[in-house]
Amino acid sequence: MSAATGKKAVLQLDGKEIELPIYSGTLGPDVIDVKDVLASGHFTFDPGFMATAACESKITFIDGDKGVLLHRGYPIDQLATQADYLETCYLLLNGELPNAEQKAEFDAKVRNHTMVHDQVSRFFNGFRRDAHPMAIMVGVVGALSAFYHNGLDIEDINHREITAIRLIAKIPTLAAWSYKYTVGQPFIYPRNDLGYAENFLHMMFATPADRDYKVNPILAKAMDRIFTLHADHEQNASTSTVRLAGSTGANPYACISSGISALWGPAHGGANEAVLKMLDEIGSVENVAEFMEKVKRKEVKLMGFGHRVYKNFDPRAKVMKQTCDEVLEALGINDPQLALAMELEKIALNDPYFVERKLYPNVDFYSGIILKAIGIPVEMFTVIFALARTVGWISHWLEMHASPYKIGRPRQLYTGETQRDIKR
Ligand code: SDX
């Protein structure tokens, strides 16, 4: 529980004073508990939640000014280079990194839940083949709630924990199938003898005609690191959506589907796809200056730049850039879009327009170049983000259900019509 500091903020209103308690966490700003403002007949007003702490959490800490991202206290660059994605999943879910025995048990649990009910595969057929894979994911992940509802007691921690394992295990299968469906290839089933990222890439790119398809270990390692870099990120828009849906007691699979919906937007997880389309549109370094003028005229945004919290660098972007260099070198790829991205970054970091607005590359800026090198089509970029973020969403869902919670129900500043009667 947060520490009550004994300190209070005093709000002077209509000649009265309202004392508002102040709480401290272990890291980050203190918070002012504003619920007593209601007694004064006022609401607080914070569109976009710029200054609102919506909950207490122990999972992830971000310091936007210092470019710090900790998962259960561990810096993201250490997790991305010294742990793997399933270890990071275990950490987010349980609060500690697994020992060898715990890792083996967790890994085995996930491997044995990668299959989905055969009826789930029928849902894909309702989509057009040119459906966006994120549209398919919203549908089929939500459909899991039809298979795990009767008998699911979210008040039972064991039911909650197996839900987390099922989602972490099945999301790569559904993600790969959302790709296979759009390219008209048969679904490839998960295999229990493959690692998490390797299994996903195998389901993405193997075909029945190529029985000996082997995943390049360099790509599997890069994929795993990208999953880790996207695993969780505090109370971002999609995680807050999952918490709000979860606060009504909704089916957890439906809650995760709501998170996928929120993530899809280009201002959020959809930015990685938008970055590649932006680089395609710019075409070459010669066009960068003109494009930047369009950005300054606010005709377009520099996708992959800016962040609500990071007003310095996004620590994930740094690791992503390093990974980008490693993967392209290991694969002997000289991608002109990387040079273009680096030119954009160089200009942005030195241009007053961007410096004044504290716009730096975020997690989405370089990820697309690596995903392209791995062979992931651009329409699948946000699906990869959703796959990786599922553990973050379900960790926050579990944390919320682990103690008493209230349904989320914000109010508003009403500026519409006053009461009036129908006159016929
Ligand atoms: C993710 O919250 C999270 O943690 C998200 C995430 C996660 O892991 O969950 O980190 C993942 O969503 C990363 C962000 C991916 N989105 C993009 O790359 C899209 C481009 N970025 C912007 O849309 C924007 O920066 C946001 C949405 C990310 C943040 O928006 P804010 O905090 O609401 O900032 P703002 O829109 O108020 O911008 C402040 C100023 C404005 O200019 P002025 O009105 O002051 O003149 O900066 C400008 C904006 O116009 N600005 C940009 C810009 N982002 C902000 N101008 C050009 N290009 C941009 N990308």
Coordinates of N, CA, C and O in Angstrom, one line a residue, residues 290-355:
E290 N 12.2 18.6 -46.7 CA 10.8 19.0 -47.1 C 9.8 18.3 -46.2 O 8.9 19.0 -45.8
F291 N 10.0 17.1 -45.9 CA 9.1 16.4 -45.0 C 9.1 17.0 -43.6 O 8.0 17.2 -43.0
M292 N 10.2 17.4 -43.1 CA 10.3 18.0 -41.8 C 9.5 19.4 -41.8 O 8.9 19.7 -40.8
E293 N 9.6 20.1 -42.9 CA 8.8 21.3 -43.0 C 7.3 21.0 -42.9 O 6.5 21.7 -42.2
K294 N 6.8 19.9 -43.5 CA 5.4 19.5 -43.4 C 5.1 19.2 -41.9 O 4.0 19.6 -41.4
V295 N 6.0 18.6 -41.2 CA 5.8 18.3 -39.8 C 5.6 19.6 -39.0 O 4.7 19.7 -38.2
K296 N 6.5 20.5 -39.3 CA 6.4 21.8 -38.6 C 5.2 22.6 -38.9 O 4.7 23.3 -38.1
R297 N 4.7 22.4 -40.1 CA 3.4 23.0 -40.5 C 2.2 22.2 -39.9 O 1.1 22.5 -40.1
K298 N 2.6 21.2 -39.2 CA 1.6 20.3 -38.5 C 0.7 19.6 -39.5 O -0.5 19.2 -39.2
E299 N 1.2 19.4 -40.7 CA 0.4 18.7 -41.8 C 0.5 17.2 -41.5 O -0.4 16.4 -41.8
V300 N 1.6 16.8 -40.9 CA 1.8 15.4 -40.6 C 2.6 15.3 -39.3 O 3.2 16.3 -38.8
K301 N 2.6 14.2 -38.6 CA 3.4 14.0 -37.4 C 4.6 13.1 -37.8 O 4.6 12.4 -38.8
L302 N 5.7 13.3 -37.1 CA 6.9 12.5 -37.2 C 6.6 11.2 -36.4 O 6.8 11.1 -35.2
M303 N 6.1 10.2 -37.1 CA 5.7 8.9 -36.4 C 6.9 8.2 -35.8 O 8.0 8.3 -36.4
G304 N 6.7 7.7 -34.6 CA 7.8 7.1 -33.9 C 8.6 8.0 -33.0 O 9.5 7.7 -32.4
F305 N 8.1 9.3 -33.1 CA 8.7 10.4 -32.2 C 7.7 10.9 -31.2 O 6.5 10.9 -31.5
G306 N 8.2 11.3 -30.1 CA 7.3 11.9 -29.0 C 6.7 10.8 -28.1 O 6.6 9.7 -28.5
H307 N 6.4 11.3 -26.9 CA 5.8 10.3 -25.9 C 5.2 11.2 -24.8 O 5.7 12.2 -24.4
R308 N 4.1 10.6 -24.3 CA 3.4 11.4 -23.2 C 4.3 11.4 -21.9 O 4.3 12.4 -21.2
V309 N 5.1 10.4 -21.7 CA 5.9 10.3 -20.5 C 7.4 10.7 -20.7 O 8.0 11.5 -20.1
Y310 N 8.0 10.1 -21.8 CA 9.4 10.3 -22.0 C 9.6 11.7 -22.6 O 9.2 11.9 -23.7
K311 N 10.2 12.6 -21.8 CA 10.5 13.9 -22.3 C 12.0 14.0 -22.5 O 12.6 15.1 -22.5
N312 N 12.7 12.8 -22.5 CA 14.1 12.7 -22.8 C 14.2 11.6 -23.8 O 13.4 11.5 -24.7
F313 N 15.0 10.6 -23.6 CA 15.0 9.5 -24.5 C 14.2 8.3 -24.0 O 14.0 8.2 -22.8
D314 N 13.6 7.5 -24.9 CA 12.9 6.3 -24.5 C 14.0 5.2 -24.4 O 14.6 4.8 -25.4
P315 N 14.2 4.6 -23.2 CA 15.3 3.6 -23.1 C 15.1 2.4 -24.0 O 16.1 1.8 -24.4
R316 N 13.9 2.2 -24.4 CA 13.6 1.0 -25.3 C 14.2 1.3 -26.7 O 14.6 0.4 -27.4
A317 N 14.1 2.6 -27.1 CA 14.5 3.0 -28.4 C 16.0 2.8 -28.5 O 16.5 2.4 -29.6
K318 N 16.7 3.0 -27.4 CA 18.2 2.8 -27.5 C 18.5 1.4 -27.7 O 19.4 1.0 -28.5
V319 N 17.9 0.5 -26.9 CA 18.1 -0.9 -27.1 C 17.7 -1.4 -28.4 O 18.3 -2.2 -29.1
M320 N 16.6 -0.9 -28.9 CA 16.0 -1.3 -30.2 C 17.0 -0.9 -31.3 O 17.3 -1.6 -32.2
K321 N 17.6 0.3 -31.2 CA 18.6 0.8 -32.2 C 19.8 -0.1 -32.2 O 20.3 -0.6 -33.3
Q322 N 20.3 -0.5 -31.0 CA 21.4 -1.4 -30.9 C 21.1 -2.8 -31.6 O 21.8 -3.3 -32.4
T323 N 19.9 -3.2 -31.3 CA 19.4 -4.5 -31.9 C 19.3 -4.4 -33.4 O 19.7 -5.3 -34.1
C324 N 18.9 -3.3 -33.8 CA 18.7 -3.0 -35.3 C 20.1 -3.2 -35.9 O 20.3 -3.9 -36.9
D325 N 21.1 -2.5 -35.4 CA 22.5 -2.6 -35.9 C 23.0 -4.1 -35.9 O 23.5 -4.6 -36.9
E326 N 22.7 -4.8 -34.8 CA 23.2 -6.2 -34.7 C 22.6 -7.1 -35.7 O 23.2 -7.8 -36.4
V327 N 21.2 -7.0 -35.8 CA 20.5 -7.9 -36.7 C 20.9 -7.6 -38.2 O 21.1 -8.5 -38.9
L328 N 20.9 -6.3 -38.6 CA 21.2 -6.0 -40.0 C 22.6 -6.4 -40.3 O 22.8 -7.0 -41.4
E329 N 23.5 -6.2 -39.4 CA 24.9 -6.7 -39.6 C 25.0 -8.2 -39.7 O 25.6 -8.7 -40.7
A330 N 24.3 -8.9 -38.8 CA 24.4 -10.4 -38.8 C 23.8 -10.9 -40.0 O 24.2 -12.0 -40.5
L331 N 22.8 -10.2 -40.6 CA 22.1 -10.7 -41.8 C 22.7 -10.2 -43.0 O 22.3 -10.5 -44.1
G332 N 23.7 -9.3 -42.8 CA 24.3 -8.7 -44.0 C 23.3 -7.8 -44.8 O 23.4 -7.7 -46.1
I333 N 22.4 -7.2 -44.1 CA 21.4 -6.3 -44.8 C 21.8 -4.9 -44.7 O 22.2 -4.4 -43.6
N334 N 21.8 -4.2 -45.8 CA 22.1 -2.8 -45.8 C 20.8 -2.1 -46.2 O 20.6 -1.8 -47.4
D335 N 20.0 -1.8 -45.2 CA 18.6 -1.3 -45.5 C 18.7 0.2 -45.6 O 18.9 0.9 -44.6
P336 N 18.4 0.8 -46.8 CA 18.5 2.3 -46.9 C 17.5 3.0 -46.0 O 17.7 4.1 -45.6
Q337 N 16.4 2.3 -45.6 CA 15.5 2.9 -44.6 C 16.1 3.1 -43.3 O 15.7 4.1 -42.6
L338 N 17.1 2.3 -42.9 CA 17.8 2.6 -41.6 C 18.6 3.9 -41.7 O 18.5 4.8 -40.9
A339 N 19.3 4.1 -42.9 CA 20.0 5.4 -43.1 C 19.0 6.5 -43.0 O 19.3 7.6 -42.4
L340 N 17.9 6.3 -43.6 CA 16.8 7.4 -43.7 C 16.4 7.7 -42.3 O 16.2 8.9 -41.9
A341 N 16.1 6.6 -41.5 CA 15.6 6.8 -40.1 C 16.7 7.5 -39.3 O 16.3 8.5 -38.5
M342 N 17.9 7.2 -39.5 CA 19.0 7.8 -38.7 C 19.1 9.3 -39.1 O 19.4 10.1 -38.2
E343 N 18.9 9.6 -40.3 CA 19.0 11.0 -40.8 C 17.8 11.8 -40.2 O 18.0 12.9 -39.7
L344 N 16.6 11.2 -40.1 CA 15.5 11.8 -39.5 C 15.8 12.1 -38.0 O 15.5 13.2 -37.5
E345 N 16.3 11.1 -37.4 CA 16.6 11.3 -35.9 C 17.7 12.4 -35.7 O 17.5 13.2 -34.9
K346 N 18.7 12.4 -36.6 CA 19.8 13.4 -36.4 C 19.2 14.8 -36.6 O 19.4 15.7 -35.7
I347 N 18.4 15.0 -37.6 CA 17.8 16.3 -37.8 C 16.9 16.7 -36.6 O 16.9 17.8 -36.1
A348 N 16.0 15.7 -36.2 CA 15.0 16.0 -35.2 C 15.7 16.4 -33.9 O 15.3 17.3 -33.1
L349 N 16.8 15.7 -33.6 CA 17.5 15.9 -32.3 C 18.2 17.2 -32.3 O 18.7 17.7 -31.2
N350 N 18.4 17.9 -33.4 CA 19.1 19.2 -33.5 C 18.2 20.3 -33.9 O 18.7 21.4 -34.0
D351 N 16.9 20.0 -34.2 CA 16.1 21.1 -34.7 C 15.2 21.7 -33.5 O 14.6 20.9 -32.8
P352 N 15.3 23.0 -33.3 CA 14.6 23.6 -32.2 C 13.1 23.2 -32.1 O 12.6 23.0 -31.0
Y353 N 12.5 23.0 -33.2 CA 11.0 22.6 -33.2 C 10.8 21.4 -32.4 O 9.9 21.3 -31.5
F354 N 11.7 20.4 -32.6 CA 11.5 19.1 -31.9 C 12.2 19.1 -30.5 O 11.6 18.6 -29.5
V355 N 13.3 19.9 -30.4 CA 13.9 20.0 -29.1 C 13.0 20.7 -28.1 O 12.8 20.2 -27.0

